[in-house]
Coordinates of C-alpha atoms and ligand atoms in Angstrom, one line a residue:
M1 CA -97.0 65.5 59.9
N2 CA -94.0 65.1 62.2
C3 CA -90.3 64.8 61.7
D4 CA -87.1 65.3 63.5
I5 CA -85.6 68.0 61.3
L6 CA -87.6 70.2 58.9
V7 CA -85.7 71.9 56.2
I8 CA -87.4 74.9 54.6
G9 CA -86.2 75.5 51.1
C10 CA -84.6 73.0 48.7
G11 CA -81.8 75.0 47.1
P12 CA -78.2 73.9 47.5
A13 CA -78.2 74.9 51.2
G14 CA -81.5 73.0 52.0
L15 CA -80.7 69.9 50.0
S16 CA -77.2 69.7 51.4
A17 CA -78.7 70.0 55.0
A18 CA -81.3 67.4 54.1
S19 CA -78.7 64.9 52.8
Y20 CA -76.5 65.3 55.9
A21 CA -79.4 65.1 58.4
A22 CA -81.0 62.1 56.7
R23 CA -77.6 60.3 56.4
A24 CA -77.1 60.9 60.1
G25 CA -80.3 58.8 60.6
Y26 CA -82.8 61.6 61.2
D27 CA -86.4 61.7 59.9
V28 CA -86.2 64.7 57.6
I29 CA -88.8 66.6 55.6
A30 CA -87.5 69.1 53.1
L31 CA -90.1 71.6 51.9
D32 CA -90.1 73.8 48.8
S33 CA -92.8 76.1 47.5
L34 CA -91.5 75.7 43.9
A35 CA -89.1 73.0 42.8
P36 CA -86.0 71.5 44.2
G37 CA -82.9 73.4 43.1
G38 CA -83.6 77.0 44.0
Q39 CA -81.5 79.5 42.1
L40 CA -79.5 76.6 40.6
L41 CA -82.4 76.3 38.1
Y42 CA -81.5 79.7 36.7
I43 CA -77.8 78.9 36.1
D44 CA -77.1 77.9 32.5
E45 CA -73.7 76.5 33.2
I46 CA -71.9 76.3 36.6
E47 CA -68.1 76.2 36.3
N48 CA -67.1 76.9 39.9
Y49 CA -68.6 74.1 42.0
P50 CA -65.5 72.2 43.3
G51 CA -65.1 68.8 41.8
L52 CA -67.3 69.5 38.8
E53 CA -65.7 70.7 35.5
S54 CA -68.9 72.2 34.2
K55 CA -72.5 71.3 34.5
S56 CA -75.9 72.9 33.9
G57 CA -77.5 74.3 37.1
Y58 CA -80.5 72.0 36.4
A59 CA -78.3 68.9 36.3
L60 CA -76.6 69.9 39.5
A61 CA -80.0 70.5 41.2
E62 CA -81.1 67.0 40.1
S63 CA -77.9 65.5 41.7
F64 CA -78.5 67.4 44.9
E65 CA -82.1 66.2 45.1
K66 CA -81.3 62.5 44.2
Q67 CA -78.7 62.3 46.9
A68 CA -81.0 63.8 49.6
V69 CA -83.7 61.3 48.6
L70 CA -81.3 58.4 48.5
F71 CA -80.3 59.1 52.1
G72 CA -84.0 59.1 53.0
A73 CA -85.1 62.7 53.1
K74 CA -88.7 63.3 52.1
I75 CA -89.3 66.2 49.7
E76 CA -92.6 67.9 50.0
F77 CA -94.0 70.8 47.9
A78 CA -95.6 73.5 49.9
E79 CA -94.9 77.0 51.1
A80 CA -94.0 77.5 54.7
K81 CA -96.4 80.3 55.8
S82 CA -95.7 80.6 59.6
I83 CA -93.5 79.3 62.3
E84 CA -93.8 79.1 66.1
K85 CA -92.2 77.2 68.9
R86 CA -94.4 75.5 71.6
D87 CA -92.4 74.0 74.4
K88 CA -89.6 72.2 72.6
L89 CA -91.4 71.7 69.3
F90 CA -91.5 73.9 66.2
I91 CA -94.9 74.1 64.4
V92 CA -94.7 75.2 60.8
K93 CA -97.9 75.9 59.0
T94 CA -98.0 75.3 55.2
G95 CA -100.6 75.6 52.6
D96 CA -101.3 71.9 53.2
G97 CA -101.4 71.7 57.0
E98 CA -99.0 71.7 59.9
I99 CA -95.5 70.1 60.3
E100 CA -94.1 69.5 63.8
A101 CA -90.3 69.3 64.1
K102 CA -87.7 69.1 66.8
A103 CA -85.3 71.4 64.8
V104 CA -85.8 73.6 61.8
I105 CA -83.2 74.6 59.2
L106 CA -84.2 77.7 57.2
A107 CA -82.7 77.7 53.7
T108 CA -85.1 79.9 51.8
G109 CA -82.4 81.8 49.9
A110 CA -82.6 85.3 48.4
R111 CA -83.5 87.0 45.2
H112 CA -81.7 89.7 43.3
R113 CA -83.4 93.1 42.8
H114 CA -83.9 93.6 39.1
L115 CA -83.9 96.9 37.2
G116 CA -87.2 96.1 35.5
V117 CA -86.2 97.5 32.1
P118 CA -87.0 96.0 28.7
G119 CA -84.6 93.2 27.7
E120 CA -83.3 92.5 31.2
D121 CA -85.3 89.3 31.7
E122 CA -85.0 88.3 28.1
Y123 CA -81.2 88.3 28.2
Q124 CA -80.7 86.9 31.7
G125 CA -78.1 84.2 31.4
R126 CA -77.2 85.5 28.0
G127 CA -75.3 88.6 29.0
V128 CA -77.4 89.9 31.9
S129 CA -76.0 88.6 35.2
Y130 CA -76.4 89.3 38.9
C131 CA -73.1 87.6 40.0
A132 CA -69.6 88.6 38.9
T133 CA -67.8 85.6 40.4
C134 CA -70.3 83.3 38.6
D135 CA -70.4 84.8 35.2
G136 CA -67.4 87.3 34.9
P137 CA -65.0 84.7 33.5
F138 CA -67.4 84.2 30.5
F139 CA -66.6 87.8 29.4
R140 CA -62.8 87.8 29.3
D141 CA -61.5 90.6 27.0
R142 CA -65.1 91.8 26.2
I143 CA -66.9 95.0 27.0
I144 CA -68.7 94.8 30.4
A145 CA -71.3 97.1 31.9
V146 CA -72.0 97.2 35.6
V147 CA -75.0 99.0 37.2
G148 CA -75.1 100.1 40.9
G149 CA -73.5 102.4 43.3
G150 CA -72.9 100.4 46.5
D151 CA -70.0 98.3 47.8
T152 CA -71.0 95.3 45.7
A153 CA -71.1 97.3 42.5
L154 CA -67.7 98.9 43.2
T155 CA -66.0 95.7 44.4
D156 CA -67.4 93.7 41.4
A157 CA -66.5 96.4 38.9
L158 CA -62.9 96.2 40.2
Y159 CA -63.0 92.4 39.9
L160 CA -64.5 92.5 36.4
S161 CA -61.9 95.1 35.3
K162 CA -59.3 92.4 35.6
L163 CA -61.3 90.2 33.1
G164 CA -62.9 92.6 30.7
K165 CA -61.4 94.8 28.1
E166 CA -63.3 97.8 29.6
V167 CA -65.9 98.1 32.3
H168 CA -68.6 100.8 32.1
L169 CA -70.0 101.6 35.6
I170 CA -73.4 103.1 35.5
H171 CA -75.0 104.7 38.6
R172 CA -78.2 106.7 38.8
R173 CA -76.8 109.3 41.2
D174 CA -73.8 111.6 41.0
Q175 CA -72.2 110.1 44.0
F176 CA -71.5 106.5 45.0
R177 CA -73.0 104.9 48.2
G178 CA -70.0 102.5 48.7
Q179 CA -66.9 102.9 50.7
K180 CA -64.6 105.8 49.8
A181 CA -61.5 103.5 49.6
L182 CA -63.3 101.4 47.0
E183 CA -64.5 104.4 45.0
D184 CA -60.9 105.7 44.9
R185 CA -59.6 102.4 43.5
V186 CA -62.4 102.4 40.9
R187 CA -61.6 105.9 39.9
A188 CA -57.9 105.1 39.6
K189 CA -58.5 102.1 37.2
E190 CA -57.8 103.0 33.6
N191 CA -60.3 100.6 32.1
I192 CA -63.3 101.6 34.3
I193 CA -65.3 104.3 32.6
L194 CA -67.9 106.0 34.8
H195 CA -71.4 107.0 33.7
L196 CA -72.8 108.9 36.7
G197 CA -76.3 110.4 37.0
K198 CA -77.6 107.9 34.4
N199 CA -80.1 105.1 34.3
I200 CA -80.4 102.2 31.9
K201 CA -83.5 102.4 29.7
S202 CA -83.2 99.1 27.9
V203 CA -80.9 96.1 27.3
N204 CA -80.6 95.4 23.6
G205 CA -79.5 92.3 21.8
D206 CA -79.7 90.3 18.6
G207 CA -82.1 87.8 20.1
R208 CA -79.2 85.6 21.4
N209 CA -76.8 87.8 23.2
V210 CA -76.6 91.3 24.7
K211 CA -75.1 93.8 22.3
S212 CA -75.8 97.3 23.8
L213 CA -77.6 99.3 26.4
T214 CA -79.7 102.4 25.9
L215 CA -79.0 104.9 28.7
S216 CA -81.4 107.6 30.1
D217 CA -79.8 110.3 27.9
D218 CA -80.6 108.1 24.9
T219 CA -77.0 107.3 24.2
E220 CA -76.3 103.7 23.1
L221 CA -73.5 102.0 24.9
Q222 CA -71.9 98.9 23.3
A223 CA -71.7 96.1 25.8
D224 CA -71.4 92.3 25.7
A225 CA -72.6 91.9 29.3
L226 CA -74.5 93.8 32.0
F227 CA -73.9 93.0 35.7
V228 CA -76.8 94.3 37.9
F229 CA -75.9 95.1 41.5
V230 CA -78.9 97.0 42.8
G231 CA -79.6 95.0 45.9
I232 CA -80.4 91.5 47.1
I233 CA -83.6 90.6 49.0
P234 CA -83.5 87.8 51.5
N235 CA -86.5 85.4 51.7
S236 CA -86.7 85.9 55.4
E237 CA -90.3 87.1 55.8
L238 CA -91.2 83.7 57.4
V239 CA -89.1 84.4 60.5
N240 CA -89.5 88.2 60.6
G241 CA -90.4 88.9 64.3
F242 CA -89.5 85.3 65.3
A243 CA -85.7 85.3 64.9
E244 CA -83.2 88.2 64.9
L245 CA -82.6 89.7 61.5
E246 CA -79.8 92.0 60.3
G247 CA -80.5 94.1 57.3
G248 CA -83.3 91.6 56.5
F249 CA -80.9 88.6 56.6
V250 CA -81.2 86.0 59.3
K251 CA -78.5 86.6 61.9
T252 CA -76.4 83.5 62.6
D253 CA -73.2 82.7 64.3
E254 CA -70.5 80.7 62.6
K255 CA -72.3 77.5 63.5
M256 CA -75.5 78.6 61.7
C257 CA -77.3 79.0 65.0
T258 CA -80.0 81.8 64.9
S259 CA -81.3 83.7 68.0
V260 CA -83.9 80.9 68.5
P261 CA -82.5 77.6 69.9
G262 CA -83.2 74.8 67.5
L263 CA -83.6 77.1 64.5
F264 CA -80.7 77.2 62.1
A265 CA -80.2 79.2 58.9
A266 CA -78.1 78.3 55.9
G267 CA -77.2 79.8 52.6
D268 CA -78.2 83.1 51.0
V269 CA -80.9 83.9 53.5
R270 CA -78.4 84.3 56.3
T271 CA -75.8 87.0 57.2
T272 CA -72.8 86.0 55.2
S273 CA -70.2 87.8 53.0
F274 CA -70.2 85.4 50.1
R275 CA -73.3 83.9 48.4
Q276 CA -72.4 80.9 46.2
V277 CA -73.5 77.3 45.6
V278 CA -70.5 75.9 47.4
T279 CA -70.9 78.2 50.5
A280 CA -74.7 77.4 50.6
A281 CA -73.9 73.7 50.5
G282 CA -71.3 74.1 53.2
D283 CA -73.7 76.1 55.4
G284 CA -76.3 73.3 55.0
A285 CA -73.9 70.6 56.1
L286 CA -72.9 72.6 59.2
A287 CA -76.5 73.4 60.0
A288 CA -77.4 69.7 59.9
H289 CA -74.5 68.9 62.1
Q290 CA -75.6 71.5 64.7
A291 CA -79.2 70.4 64.5
D292 CA -78.0 66.9 65.3
E293 CA -76.1 68.2 68.4
Y294 CA -79.1 70.3 69.4
I295 CA -81.5 67.3 69.3
Q296 CA -79.2 65.0 71.2
N297 CA -79.1 67.6 74.0
L298 CA -82.9 68.1 74.1
Ligands
FAD301 C1 -78.5 83.5 37.5 C2 -77.7 83.1 38.6 C3 -76.5 82.5 38.4 C4 -75.7 82.1 39.4 N1 -74.5 81.5 39.1 C5 -73.7 80.9 40.1 C6 -72.5 80.2 39.8 O1 -72.1 80.2 38.7 N2 -71.8 79.7 40.9 C7 -72.3 79.8 42.1 O2 -71.6 79.3 43.0 N3 -73.4 80.5 42.5 C8 -74.2 81.0 41.5 N4 -75.3 81.7 41.8 C9 -75.7 81.9 43.2 C10 -76.2 80.6 43.8 O3 -77.2 80.0 42.9 C11 -76.9 80.9 45.2 O4 -75.9 81.4 46.0 C12 -77.4 79.6 45.8 O5 -78.4 79.0 45.0 C13 -78.0 79.9 47.2 O6 -78.5 78.7 47.7 P1 -79.6 78.6 48.8 O7 -80.0 77.2 49.0 O8 -79.2 79.4 50.0 O9 -80.9 79.4 48.2 P2 -81.8 79.3 46.9 O10 -81.0 78.6 45.8 O11 -82.3 80.6 46.7 O12 -82.9 78.3 47.3 C14 -84.0 78.7 48.2 C15 -85.2 77.8 48.0 O13 -86.1 78.0 49.0 C16 -87.4 78.0 48.5 N5 -88.3 78.8 49.4 C17 -88.2 80.1 49.7 N6 -89.2 80.5 50.5 C18 -89.9 79.4 50.9 C19 -91.0 79.1 51.8 N7 -91.5 80.0 52.5 N8 -91.4 77.8 51.8 C20 -90.9 76.8 51.1 N9 -89.8 77.0 50.2 C21 -89.3 78.3 50.1 C22 -87.3 78.6 47.1 O14 -88.4 78.1 46.3 C23 -85.9 78.0 46.7 O15 -86.1 76.7 46.0 C24 -76.1 82.2 40.8 C25 -77.4 82.7 41.0 C26 -78.2 83.2 40.0 C27 -79.6 83.7 40.2

């Protein structure tokens, strides 16, 4: 198969890139190993996508996909397994064969590291969350627990302390890994209670919502929500050794250009300070625009 622009990953970044590139008149293939939507498919309700009052993640994923198809992008289901560049063409091998493209937009997203304790998966979206900006506002004046000891855990504990009645910050070590200045602010906050040197053994609920946590010393901590910040893993294996990475994320400049001319990266997989649907969609639009410029100058 041949195309002008191959988009790998059909989350918000990839589908936005596919829409922009197809609308600009390019022959676009958008590839996904699972289903269009990416992490949108795990969002019960999205409240912070500009222009939408509230929608299910599934419904928003459908709108992204319909729009890309309407503009002429072809959506294919296959996993991209390897990528190389021969002369000016990219060759991407998938489970179904090879795709040749003049430019490639990598939008393979990222996944949150889980604790792997009983109840975590069962209550995901019903109290267990991996994103404070996304889900914090659902827990105004409630009891919130946060687990983690790095910058994200500290920053988001501070953010959540403005929303929740109290925030219990649980960290397995006696010392935080995050910046000292953040730690000082956390320690100074009256409604943040620290539980250092403790793990979470289980997330407990009533079958519908989170009600409490069992900690490693067998104490039961009442909580309406648990925010897990124990790391994020970029889906960048495909370009490991092909493009420059930073901490596992694909290094880009502000125009979404990677270290390989003609390869662009957008969304959660790239080096960025804020991972949201709106930022992923913005990245996708910019990557498509840059791919257009790149192809015109080939
Ligand atoms: C539970 C949850 C709730 C969230 N809530 C919100 C919220 O309320 N508001 C908000 O703005 N953000 C929210 N987010 C974050 C938001 O969903 C992500 O920032 C956004 O989806 C990132 O988009 P993306 O396109 O970069 O990647 P993703 O959405 O991760 O999509 C990547 C796609 O690439 C595909 N893929 C990966 N590797 C390959 C490969 N080798 N070949 C082919 N396909 C591949 C995957 O199957 C996936 O479909 C939430 C995330 C989660 C998990």
